[in-house]
């Protein structure tokens, strides 16, 4: 069996599962945010449920429209805050003490290797990076999981992606995953588990692995999983709030498809509007002026990402026509960036630094685009209207390219500004 | 049996198009319905009539897990979505919300906007009444049928809770 199949089998109390099989499995963590949890809470109450299955295993994070952007958002946050208090939810994260859910949960050791996690947010697949089977569901599924502590799953077939070779300068995990999505398309892994492996993954720091797993959903994947290794365990050991179990794929595990990717051939990539599969090397983009650059999100708002942005921005100024918005993904990342002097670099360059929020990634607040405006963002989606006006555009990139584009005033290779 | 007039969309209709995130500060179905498909067709919500059907290409509902997407479609009056394929989370959400969705990979390209179609969930058929054609559709998996027979996922949970 693959790691994905083993985790599902164990949580379903089965010796073995096969792709296509529908199972009922216990979940370790059920997660909701300020957009999705209110609907789940309404269903919870409609059903007359008294208590969540385990107040230590239901996690609520107000992060999408927080700090509350308007009265309606404030109402939604109030619903989940009151529910958290009423149910004695241990892991509720208030503004100023939390951050973006998918950066926060692994950082706080709430999700650990071997977990089965469901979250009412499509980017719940992020925790695959630490060897958990975690996947996005809707609010009704969240309600069911909060009450029963289990949920039905269709066992996905697994696809294996082997990354090899030595990466060049300014190539990151973001480029690995953008390249992969470009290769197989936005539905190339639909209903499937993606498993990332190979020497180029072994040498990839934890933060960049999160970026890869985070965007599995952008290829339609149910999870983007990486078998834990020393890098994972070094990260997990100091954080885990519960015992964990390391699962590994068997030698003869069955994969529906195996793809090999030579990362030495990659250059920094950009996904053009309006699909994450429209991937081109940054050198081939041509002259594309930009109005705004966003560095942050559950995809690229971790400390490694901010360090990469600072490498480019040090001693530079943001182009006069560009607004650069930098959003550390969690309060911990924020503090660390401050300690390392990254904020000095960003502020001197003329960037705005925001408190952690999903904000502009989904066109919520803190950097919404006007008609005809164009942004480079380290986020995960460049759909029509994603960051604001339906006639605005989002180009997805890694933090190096985003920072370089902020300085150049157009989409630029980092080499052009150094 | 579901019969209705068709609104036609392309491949990879994402959840930001179905209901833009700027409206997710509400989960009120009536409010969400007013903005359904707005970024693909700003007039859609005013043109669509109760009982209409959306027909689309591959990977309908890709992107976010927002249940607001099937809620908006239902609230706009659409009674069924027929597509070549559906994104995974949208597929679950639609069943959980009681919005019938049908995979019809061979029929979609023949169906055009304004056609009248009839969707036969039991027999796994889509009939194009305008062209007089019939296309096979993927049967609804037994487990999903069982869920539907219990009134969706919440009905199943209610049963498990012993209420």
Coordinates of C-alpha atoms in Angstrom, one line a residue:
Chain A
X1 CA 0.0 0.0 0.0
X2 CA 1.0 3.6 -0.4
X3 CA 1.3 5.9 2.6
X4 CA -2.1 7.4 1.8
X5 CA -3.8 4.0 1.7
X6 CA -2.1 2.9 4.9
X7 CA -3.3 6.0 6.8
X8 CA -6.8 5.5 5.6
X9 CA -6.8 1.8 6.3
X10 CA -5.6 2.3 9.9
X11 CA -8.2 5.0 10.6
X12 CA -10.9 2.8 9.2
X13 CA -9.8 -0.2 11.3
X14 CA -9.0 -2.2 8.2
X15 CA -6.0 -4.3 7.3
X16 CA -6.1 -3.1 3.7
X17 CA -7.9 -0.7 1.4
X18 CA -8.0 -0.4 -2.3
X19 CA -8.5 2.6 -4.6
X20 CA -12.2 3.3 -5.2
X21 CA -13.3 1.6 -2.0
X22 CA -15.6 3.7 0.2
X23 CA -14.7 3.6 3.9
X24 CA -15.8 5.2 7.1
X25 CA -12.7 6.5 9.0
X26 CA -12.0 8.2 12.3
X27 CA -10.5 11.7 11.9
X28 CA -7.8 13.1 14.2
X29 CA -8.6 16.7 13.5
X30 CA -11.6 18.5 12.1
X31 CA -10.9 22.2 11.1
X32 CA -13.0 25.1 10.1
X33 CA -12.5 28.8 9.5
X34 CA -14.6 32.0 9.6
X35 CA -16.1 31.4 6.1
X36 CA -16.9 27.7 6.3
X37 CA -17.4 27.0 10.0
X38 CA -20.6 29.1 10.5
X39 CA -22.5 26.9 8.0
X40 CA -21.2 23.8 9.8
X41 CA -22.2 25.2 13.2
X42 CA -25.7 25.9 11.9
X43 CA -26.0 22.2 10.7
X44 CA -24.6 21.1 14.1
X45 CA -27.3 23.0 15.9
X46 CA -30.1 22.0 13.4
X47 CA -29.2 18.4 14.2
X48 CA -29.6 19.0 17.9
X49 CA -26.1 17.9 18.7
X50 CA -24.9 18.8 22.2
X51 CA -21.2 18.4 22.0
X52 CA -18.3 18.0 19.5
X53 CA -16.8 14.5 19.5
X54 CA -13.6 15.9 21.2
X55 CA -13.0 19.5 22.1
X56 CA -9.2 19.0 21.6
X57 CA -9.6 17.7 18.1
X58 CA -11.9 20.4 16.6
X59 CA -9.9 23.4 15.5
X60 CA -11.4 26.8 14.6
X61 CA -9.3 29.5 13.0
X62 CA -10.8 32.9 12.0
X63 CA -8.4 33.9 9.2
X64 CA -10.1 34.7 6.0
X65 CA -11.7 38.0 6.6
X66 CA -9.9 38.8 9.8
X67 CA -9.3 41.2 11.5
X68 CA -13.0 41.6 10.7
X69 CA -13.3 43.5 7.4
X70 CA -17.0 44.5 7.8
X71 CA -20.1 43.9 9.9
X72 CA -21.1 40.6 8.1
X73 CA -17.6 39.1 8.6
X74 CA -17.6 40.2 12.2
X75 CA -20.9 38.3 12.7
X76 CA -19.4 35.2 11.2
X77 CA -16.4 35.4 13.5
X78 CA -18.7 35.9 16.4
X79 CA -20.5 32.7 15.6
X80 CA -17.4 30.6 15.7
X81 CA -15.9 32.4 18.7
X82 CA -19.1 31.8 20.7
X83 CA -19.3 28.2 19.5
X84 CA -15.6 27.7 20.6
X85 CA -16.3 29.0 24.1
X86 CA -19.6 27.0 24.5
X87 CA -17.9 23.8 23.4
X88 CA -14.7 24.3 25.2
X89 CA -12.7 24.1 21.9
X90 CA -9.0 24.0 22.9
X91 CA -7.6 25.2 19.6
X92 CA -9.4 28.4 18.8
X93 CA -7.0 31.1 17.6
X94 CA -8.0 34.7 18.2
X95 CA -6.7 37.6 16.0
X96 CA -3.2 38.5 17.3
X97 CA -2.6 34.9 18.6
X98 CA -3.0 32.8 15.5
X99 CA -2.7 33.3 11.8
X100 CA -3.5 31.5 8.6
X101 CA -4.9 28.0 9.4
X102 CA -2.6 25.9 7.2
X103 CA 0.6 27.6 8.4
X104 CA -0.6 27.5 12.0
X105 CA -1.7 23.9 12.5
X106 CA 1.6 22.2 11.7
X107 CA 3.6 25.1 13.3
X108 CA 1.7 24.6 16.6
X109 CA 2.1 20.8 16.4
X110 CA -1.7 20.3 16.3
X111 CA -1.4 18.2 13.2
X112 CA 1.2 15.4 13.3
X113 CA 2.5 12.7 11.0
X114 CA 0.1 9.8 10.4
X115 CA -3.0 11.9 11.1
X116 CA -6.2 11.8 9.2
X117 CA -7.4 15.4 8.9
X118 CA -10.4 17.0 7.3
X119 CA -10.8 20.8 7.0
X120 CA -13.5 22.9 5.5
X121 CA -11.0 24.6 3.3
X122 CA -9.6 23.2 0.1
X123 CA -6.0 23.9 1.1
X124 CA -6.2 21.5 4.1
X125 CA -4.1 19.3 1.8
X126 CA -1.1 21.3 3.0
X127 CA -0.4 18.9 5.9
X128 CA 0.5 16.1 3.5
X129 CA 3.9 17.7 3.8
X130 CA 4.4 16.2 7.2
X131 CA 3.0 12.8 6.2
X132 CA -0.6 13.3 7.3
X133 CA -3.5 12.4 5.1
X134 CA -5.4 15.7 5.1
X135 CA -8.0 16.9 2.7
X136 CA -10.5 19.7 2.1
X137 CA -14.2 19.1 2.6
X138 CA -17.4 21.2 2.7
X139 CA -19.2 22.6 5.7
X140 CA -21.7 19.8 5.9
X141 CA -18.9 17.2 6.0
X142 CA -17.3 19.3 8.7
X143 CA -20.5 19.3 10.7
X144 CA -20.6 15.5 10.4
X145 CA -17.0 15.1 11.4
X146 CA -17.4 17.5 14.4
X147 CA -20.3 15.4 15.7
X148 CA -19.3 11.8 14.9
X149 CA -15.5 12.1 14.8
X150 CA -15.5 10.2 11.6
X151 CA -16.4 10.6 8.0
X152 CA -16.8 8.6 4.7
X153 CA -13.9 8.6 2.2
X154 CA -13.4 7.2 -1.2
X155 CA -9.9 5.8 -1.3
X156 CA -8.0 7.6 -4.0
X157 CA -5.6 6.0 -6.4
X158 CA -2.1 7.4 -5.9
X159 CA 0.2 9.1 -8.4
X160 CA 3.9 9.2 -7.7
X161 CA 6.0 12.3 -8.6
X162 CA 9.7 11.7 -8.4
X163 CA 11.8 14.9 -8.3
X164 CA 15.5 14.5 -9.0
X165 CA 18.6 16.7 -9.9
X166 CA 20.0 19.8 -8.3
X167 CA 17.9 22.9 -8.5
X168 CA 19.4 26.2 -9.7
X169 CA 19.3 29.6 -8.1
X170 CA 15.9 31.1 -7.2
X171 CA 14.1 27.8 -7.9
X172 CA 11.9 26.8 -5.0
X173 CA 9.3 24.2 -4.0
X174 CA 6.7 26.6 -5.6
X175 CA 8.4 26.1 -8.9
X176 CA 8.3 22.3 -8.5
X177 CA 4.6 22.3 -7.9
X178 CA 3.8 25.0 -10.5
X179 CA 5.7 22.9 -13.0
X180 CA 3.9 19.8 -12.0
X181 CA 0.5 21.5 -12.3
X182 CA 1.5 22.8 -15.7
X183 CA 2.5 19.2 -16.7
X184 CA -0.7 17.4 -15.6
X185 CA -3.2 20.2 -15.7
X186 CA -5.7 21.6 -13.2
X187 CA -7.6 18.2 -13.2
X188 CA -4.6 16.0 -13.7
X189 CA -4.8 14.5 -10.2
X190 CA -8.6 14.8 -9.8
X191 CA -9.8 12.2 -7.2
X192 CA -6.2 11.1 -6.7
X193 CA -3.6 11.2 -4.0
X194 CA -0.3 12.9 -5.1
X195 CA 2.8 11.6 -3.5
X196 CA 6.0 13.6 -3.8
X197 CA 9.4 11.9 -3.5
X198 CA 12.9 11.8 -4.7
X199 CA 16.3 13.3 -3.9
X200 CA 15.1 16.9 -4.7
X201 CA 12.4 16.5 -2.1
X202 CA 14.9 15.2 0.5
X203 CA 16.9 18.3 0.2
X204 CA 13.9 20.6 0.2
X205 CA 13.3 22.5 3.5
X206 CA 10.0 21.9 5.4
X207 CA 8.5 25.3 4.4
X208 CA 8.9 24.6 0.7
X209 CA 7.4 21.2 1.1
X210 CA 4.3 22.8 2.7
X211 CA 4.1 25.0 -0.5
X212 CA 4.1 21.9 -2.7
X213 CA 1.5 20.0 -0.7
X214 CA -0.6 23.1 -0.4
X215 CA -1.1 23.3 -4.1
X216 CA -2.0 19.7 -4.7
X217 CA -5.6 20.8 -4.9
X218 CA -4.7 23.1 -7.8
X219 CA -4.2 19.9 -9.8
X220 CA -7.4 18.5 -8.4
X221 CA -5.6 16.2 -5.9
X222 CA -7.2 15.0 -2.7
X223 CA -3.9 15.2 -0.8
X224 CA -0.3 16.0 -1.6
X225 CA 1.7 13.7 0.6
X226 CA 5.4 13.3 1.5
X227 CA 6.7 10.3 3.5
X228 CA 8.4 11.8 6.6
X229 CA 12.2 11.9 6.7
X230 CA 14.7 13.5 8.9
X231 CA 13.7 17.0 7.8
X232 CA 10.1 16.3 8.7
X233 CA 11.0 14.7 12.1
X234 CA 13.3 17.6 13.1
X235 CA 10.4 19.9 12.4
X236 CA 7.8 17.8 14.1
X237 CA 9.7 16.7 17.2
X238 CA 9.9 20.1 18.9
X239 CA 6.2 20.9 18.1
X240 CA 4.0 17.8 18.3
X241 CA 1.3 18.0 20.9
X242 CA 0.4 14.3 20.5
X243 CA 2.3 11.1 19.8
X244 CA 2.6 10.5 16.0
X245 CA 3.1 7.6 13.7
X246 CA 5.4 7.6 10.6
X247 CA 3.9 5.7 7.6
X248 CA 5.9 4.8 4.6
X249 CA 4.8 3.5 1.2
X250 CA 5.7 -0.1 0.5
X251 CA 8.3 -1.1 -2.0
X252 CA 5.7 -2.7 -4.3
X253 CA 2.9 -0.1 -3.7
X254 CA 0.6 0.5 -6.6
X255 CA 0.6 3.8 -8.4
X256 CA -1.8 4.7 -11.2
X257 CA 0.9 6.9 -12.7
X258 CA 4.6 7.7 -12.0
X259 CA 6.2 10.9 -13.3
X260 CA 9.8 11.9 -13.0
X261 CA 10.8 15.6 -12.9
X262 CA 14.3 16.8 -13.4
X263 CA 14.5 20.0 -11.3
X264 CA 17.9 21.0 -12.7
X265 CA 16.0 22.0 -15.8
X266 CA 13.6 24.3 -14.0
X267 CA 13.9 28.1 -13.9
X268 CA 11.6 30.3 -11.8
X269 CA 8.1 29.9 -13.1
X270 CA 5.0 32.1 -13.3
X271 CA 1.4 30.9 -13.7
X272 CA -0.5 33.3 -16.0
X273 CA -4.2 34.2 -15.6
X274 CA -6.6 32.5 -15.2
X275 CA -5.5 29.0 -14.3
X276 CA -2.6 27.7 -12.3
X277 CA -1.7 25.3 -15.1
X278 CA -0.8 28.3 -17.4
X279 CA 2.9 28.0 -16.4
X280 CA 5.8 29.7 -18.2
X281 CA 9.4 30.3 -17.3
X282 CA 9.7 33.9 -16.1
X283 CA 12.3 34.7 -18.8
X284 CA 9.6 34.0 -21.5
X285 CA 6.9 36.3 -20.0
X286 CA 7.9 39.5 -21.8
X287 CA 7.1 43.0 -20.5
X288 CA 4.2 42.7 -18.1
X289 CA 3.9 45.8 -15.8
X290 CA 2.3 45.1 -12.4
X291 CA 0.3 47.3 -9.9
X292 CA 0.5 45.1 -6.8
X293 CA 2.7 42.4 -5.4
X294 CA 1.5 40.1 -2.5
X295 CA 3.9 38.0 -0.6
X296 CA 2.1 35.7 1.9
X297 CA -0.8 33.2 2.2
X298 CA -1.0 29.6 3.2
X299 CA 1.2 28.8 0.2
X300 CA 4.1 31.1 0.7
X301 CA 3.8 33.1 4.0
X302 CA 6.3 31.2 6.1
X303 CA 9.7 32.4 7.4
X304 CA 11.6 30.8 4.5
X305 CA 9.4 32.7 2.1
X306 CA 10.0 36.0 3.8
X307 CA 13.7 35.4 4.0
X308 CA 13.7 34.8 0.2
X309 CA 11.8 38.0 -0.4
X310 CA 14.2 39.9 1.9
X311 CA 17.2 38.5 0.0
X312 CA 16.0 40.3 -3.1
X313 CA 14.6 43.5 -1.4
X314 CA 17.7 44.2 0.7
X315 CA 18.9 47.7 -0.1
X316 CA 16.3 48.1 -2.9
X317 CA 13.2 50.2 -3.3
X318 CA 9.8 49.1 -4.5
X319 CA 9.0 50.6 -7.9
X320 CA 7.0 53.8 -7.6
X321 CA 4.0 52.4 -9.4
X322 CA 3.8 49.2 -7.3
X323 CA 2.2 48.4 -4.0
X324 CA 4.1 45.6 -2.2
X325 CA 2.1 43.9 0.6
X326 CA 3.8 41.4 2.8
X327 CA 1.8 39.1 5.0
X328 CA 3.5 36.8 7.5
X329 CA 1.3 33.8 7.7
X330 CA 1.2 33.4 11.5
X331 CA 2.1 35.4 14.7
X332 CA 5.1 33.2 15.2
X333 CA 6.4 33.9 11.6
X334 CA 5.7 37.6 12.2
X335 CA 7.8 37.6 15.4
X336 CA 10.6 35.6 13.8
X337 CA 10.7 37.9 10.8
X338 CA 10.9 40.9 13.2
X339 CA 13.8 39.3 15.2
X340 CA 15.7 38.5 12.1
X341 CA 15.5 42.1 10.9
X342 CA 13.4 41.3 7.8
X343 CA 10.9 44.0 8.6
X344 CA 13.6 46.6 8.5
X345 CA 14.4 45.4 4.9
X346 CA 10.7 45.4 3.9
X347 CA 9.9 48.8 5.4
X348 CA 13.0 50.5 4.0
X349 CA 12.1 49.1 0.6
X350 CA 8.6 50.7 0.9
X351 CA 6.5 47.6 1.5
X352 CA 3.4 47.4 3.7
X353 CA 3.4 44.7 6.3
X354 CA 0.1 43.2 7.3
X355 CA -1.0 41.2 10.3
X356 CA -1.6 37.5 9.4
X357 CA -4.7 37.1 7.2
X358 CA -5.8 35.3 4.1
X359 CA -7.1 38.7 3.0
X360 CA -6.1 39.6 -0.6
X361 CA -5.5 36.0 -1.7
X362 CA -9.2 35.5 -2.2
X363 CA -10.1 39.1 -2.8
X364 CA -11.3 39.6 0.7
X365 CA -9.5 42.7 2.0
X366 CA -6.0 44.1 2.6
X367 CA -5.2 44.5 -1.1
X368 CA -8.2 44.0 -3.4
X369 CA -7.5 44.8 -7.1
X370 CA -9.4 47.4 -9.2
X371 CA -10.6 46.9 -12.8
X372 CA -7.7 46.3 -15.1
X373 CA -5.1 46.0 -12.4
X374 CA -2.5 43.2 -12.3
X375 CA -0.8 41.5 -9.4
X376 CA 2.0 39.1 -8.9
X377 CA 1.3 37.0 -5.9
X378 CA 2.9 34.1 -4.1
X379 CA -0.6 32.7 -3.5
X380 CA -2.2 29.6 -5.0
X381 CA -5.0 30.7 -7.4
X382 CA -5.3 33.1 -10.3
X383 CA -8.9 32.5 -11.3
X384 CA -11.0 35.2 -12.8
X385 CA -11.8 37.8 -10.0
X386 CA -9.8 35.9 -7.4
X387 CA -8.1 39.0 -6.0
X388 CA -10.8 41.5 -6.8
X389 CA -12.4 42.9 -9.9
X390 CA -13.4 40.3 -12.5
X391 CA -11.2 42.2 -15.0
X392 CA -8.1 42.1 -12.8
X393 CA -5.3 39.6 -13.2
X394 CA -3.2 37.5 -10.9
X395 CA 0.2 36.0 -11.8
X396 CA 1.4 33.3 -9.4
X397 CA 5.1 33.0 -8.6
X398 CA 7.6 32.2 -5.8
X399 CA 8.7 34.9 -3.3
X400 CA 12.0 35.7 -5.2
X401 CA 10.2 36.5 -8.4
X402 CA 7.4 38.4 -6.6
X403 CA 10.0 40.5 -4.8
X404 CA 12.0 41.1 -8.0
X405 CA 8.8 42.1 -9.8
X406 CA 7.9 44.6 -7.0
X407 CA 11.3 46.3 -7.6
X408 CA 11.3 46.2 -11.4
X409 CA 7.6 47.3 -11.7
X410 CA 7.0 44.4 -14.1
X411 CA 7.3 40.6 -13.9
X412 CA 11.1 40.1 -13.5
X413 CA 13.6 37.4 -13.0
X414 CA 15.4 37.9 -9.6
X415 CA 18.7 38.2 -11.6
X416 CA 17.5 41.4 -13.2
X417 CA 17.3 43.4 -10.0
X418 CA 20.3 42.0 -8.1
Chain B
X1 CA -36.7 13.1 -13.8
X2 CA -35.5 16.6 -14.1
X3 CA -36.4 18.7 -17.1
X4 CA -35.2 22.2 -17.9
X5 CA -33.6 24.8 -20.1
X6 CA -29.9 24.8 -20.5
X7 CA -27.3 27.4 -19.5
X8 CA -23.9 26.4 -21.1
X9 CA -20.5 27.0 -19.5
X10 CA -17.0 25.7 -20.5
X11 CA -14.2 23.7 -18.7
X12 CA -12.8 24.3 -15.2
X13 CA -15.6 26.5 -13.9
X14 CA -14.1 27.3 -10.5
X15 CA -15.8 28.1 -7.3
X16 CA -14.7 31.7 -7.4
X17 CA -16.7 32.1 -10.6
X18 CA -19.7 30.2 -9.2
X19 CA -19.7 32.5 -6.1
X20 CA -16.9 35.1 -5.8
X21 CA -15.2 35.2 -2.4
X22 CA -16.2 38.9 -1.9
X23 CA -19.7 37.6 -1.1
X24 CA -18.6 34.9 1.3
X25 CA -19.2 37.3 4.3
X26 CA -22.7 35.9 4.1
X27 CA -24.1 32.3 4.0
X28 CA -27.7 33.5 3.3
X29 CA -28.8 31.4 0.3
X30 CA -30.9 34.3 -1.2
X31 CA -27.9 36.7 -1.0
X32 CA -25.6 34.1 -2.5
X33 CA -28.0 33.2 -5.3
X34 CA -28.1 36.8 -6.5
X35 CA -24.3 36.6 -7.3
X36 CA -24.3 33.1 -8.8
X37 CA -21.9 32.8 -11.8
X38 CA -21.5 36.6 -11.7
X39 CA -17.8 36.7 -12.9
X40 CA -18.6 34.5 -15.9
X41 CA -21.9 36.2 -16.8
X42 CA -22.9 39.2 -14.7
X43 CA -26.5 38.9 -15.9
X44 CA -26.8 35.2 -15.1
X45 CA -28.8 35.6 -11.8
X46 CA -31.4 37.8 -13.5
X47 CA -31.7 35.6 -16.6
X48 CA -31.9 32.2 -14.9
X49 CA -35.4 30.8 -14.1
X50 CA -36.4 28.3 -11.5
X51 CA -36.0 24.8 -13.0
X52 CA -33.1 25.7 -15.3
X53 CA -30.1 23.4 -15.7
X54 CA -26.4 24.2 -16.0
X55 CA -24.3 22.2 -18.5
X56 CA -20.5 22.5 -18.4
X57 CA -17.3 20.8 -19.5
X58 CA -14.5 19.2 -17.4
X59 CA -13.8 19.7 -13.7
X60 CA -16.8 21.8 -12.8
X61 CA -16.5 23.3 -9.3
X62 CA -12.7 23.2 -9.1
X63 CA -10.9 25.3 -6.4
X64 CA -12.2 26.2 -3.0
X65 CA -14.2 23.9 -0.7
X66 CA -16.9 26.6 -0.2
X67 CA -20.3 25.0 0.2
X68 CA -21.6 28.4 -0.7
X69 CA -21.1 27.3 -4.4
X70 CA -23.8 24.6 -4.5
X71 CA -25.9 26.8 -2.2
X72 CA -25.7 29.7 -4.7
X73 CA -26.5 27.5 -7.6
X74 CA -29.6 26.0 -5.9
X75 CA -30.7 29.5 -4.6
X76 CA -30.4 30.9 -8.1
X77 CA -33.1 28.3 -9.2
X78 CA -30.9 25.8 -10.9
X79 CA -32.1 22.3 -10.3
X80 CA -29.3 20.2 -11.7
X81 CA -25.7 20.5 -13.1
X82 CA -24.6 18.3 -15.9
X83 CA -20.9 18.2 -16.7
X84 CA -18.2 16.1 -18.3
X85 CA -16.6 15.8 -14.8
X86 CA -16.7 17.4 -11.4
X87 CA -14.0 18.5 -9.0
X88 CA -13.9 16.2 -6.0
X89 CA -14.9 18.5 -3.2
X90 CA -17.7 20.1 -5.2
X91 CA -19.0 16.6 -5.9
X92 CA -19.3 15.8 -2.2
X93 CA -20.8 19.2 -1.4
X94 CA -23.5 19.0 -4.0
X95 CA -24.6 15.6 -2.7
X96 CA -24.5 16.8 0.9
X97 CA -26.6 19.8 -0.1
X98 CA -29.1 17.8 -2.2
X99 CA -28.2 19.4 -5.5
X100 CA -28.4 16.6 -8.2
X101 CA -25.3 16.5 -10.4
X102 CA -24.6 14.2 -13.3
X103 CA -21.5 13.3 -15.2
X104 CA -22.3 13.0 -18.9
X105 CA -18.9 13.0 -20.7
X106 CA -20.4 12.1 -24.1
X107 CA -23.4 14.4 -24.2
X108 CA -22.1 17.7 -23.1
X109 CA -20.5 18.8 -26.4
X110 CA -23.9 18.3 -28.2
X111 CA -25.9 20.4 -25.7
X112 CA -26.1 24.1 -26.4
X113 CA -27.4 27.0 -24.5
X114 CA -31.2 27.2 -24.7
X115 CA -31.7 23.5 -25.4
X116 CA -34.3 21.7 -23.4
X117 CA -32.9 18.6 -21.7
X118 CA -34.3 15.9 -19.4
X119 CA -32.0 14.2 -16.8
X120 CA -33.0 10.7 -15.8
X121 CA -31.1 10.0 -12.6
X122 CA -32.4 6.5 -12.1
X123 CA -31.7 5.3 -15.7
X124 CA -28.5 7.2 -16.1
X125 CA -29.6 9.1 -19.2
X126 CA -29.7 12.6 -20.4
X127 CA -32.2 13.3 -23.2
X128 CA -31.8 16.4 -25.5
X129 CA -35.4 17.2 -26.3
X130 CA -34.3 20.0 -28.7
X131 CA -32.2 17.7 -30.8
X132 CA -34.0 14.4 -30.1
X133 CA -30.9 12.7 -28.8
X134 CA -30.1 10.6 -25.8
X135 CA -26.7 10.4 -24.0
X136 CA -25.6 8.0 -21.3
X137 CA -24.6 9.5 -18.0
X138 CA -22.5 8.0 -15.2
X139 CA -24.7 6.1 -12.7
X140 CA -24.8 7.6 -9.2
X141 CA -22.6 5.3 -7.0
X142 CA -24.6 3.1 -4.6
X143 CA -23.1 4.8 -1.6
X144 CA -24.2 8.2 -2.8
X145 CA -27.7 6.9 -3.5
X146 CA -27.9 5.6 0.0
X147 CA -26.9 9.0 1.3
X148 CA -29.5 10.6 -0.9
X149 CA -32.1 8.2 0.4
X150 CA -31.3 9.3 3.9
X151 CA -31.8 12.9 3.0
X152 CA -28.2 13.7 2.4
X153 CA -25.3 13.5 4.9
X154 CA -27.2 15.3 7.6
X155 CA -29.9 12.6 7.5
X156 CA -27.2 10.0 7.8
X157 CA -25.7 11.7 10.8
X158 CA -29.1 12.1 12.4
X159 CA -29.6 8.3 12.0
X160 CA -26.2 7.7 13.6
X161 CA -27.1 10.0 16.5
X162 CA -30.2 7.9 17.0
X163 CA -32.6 10.8 16.5

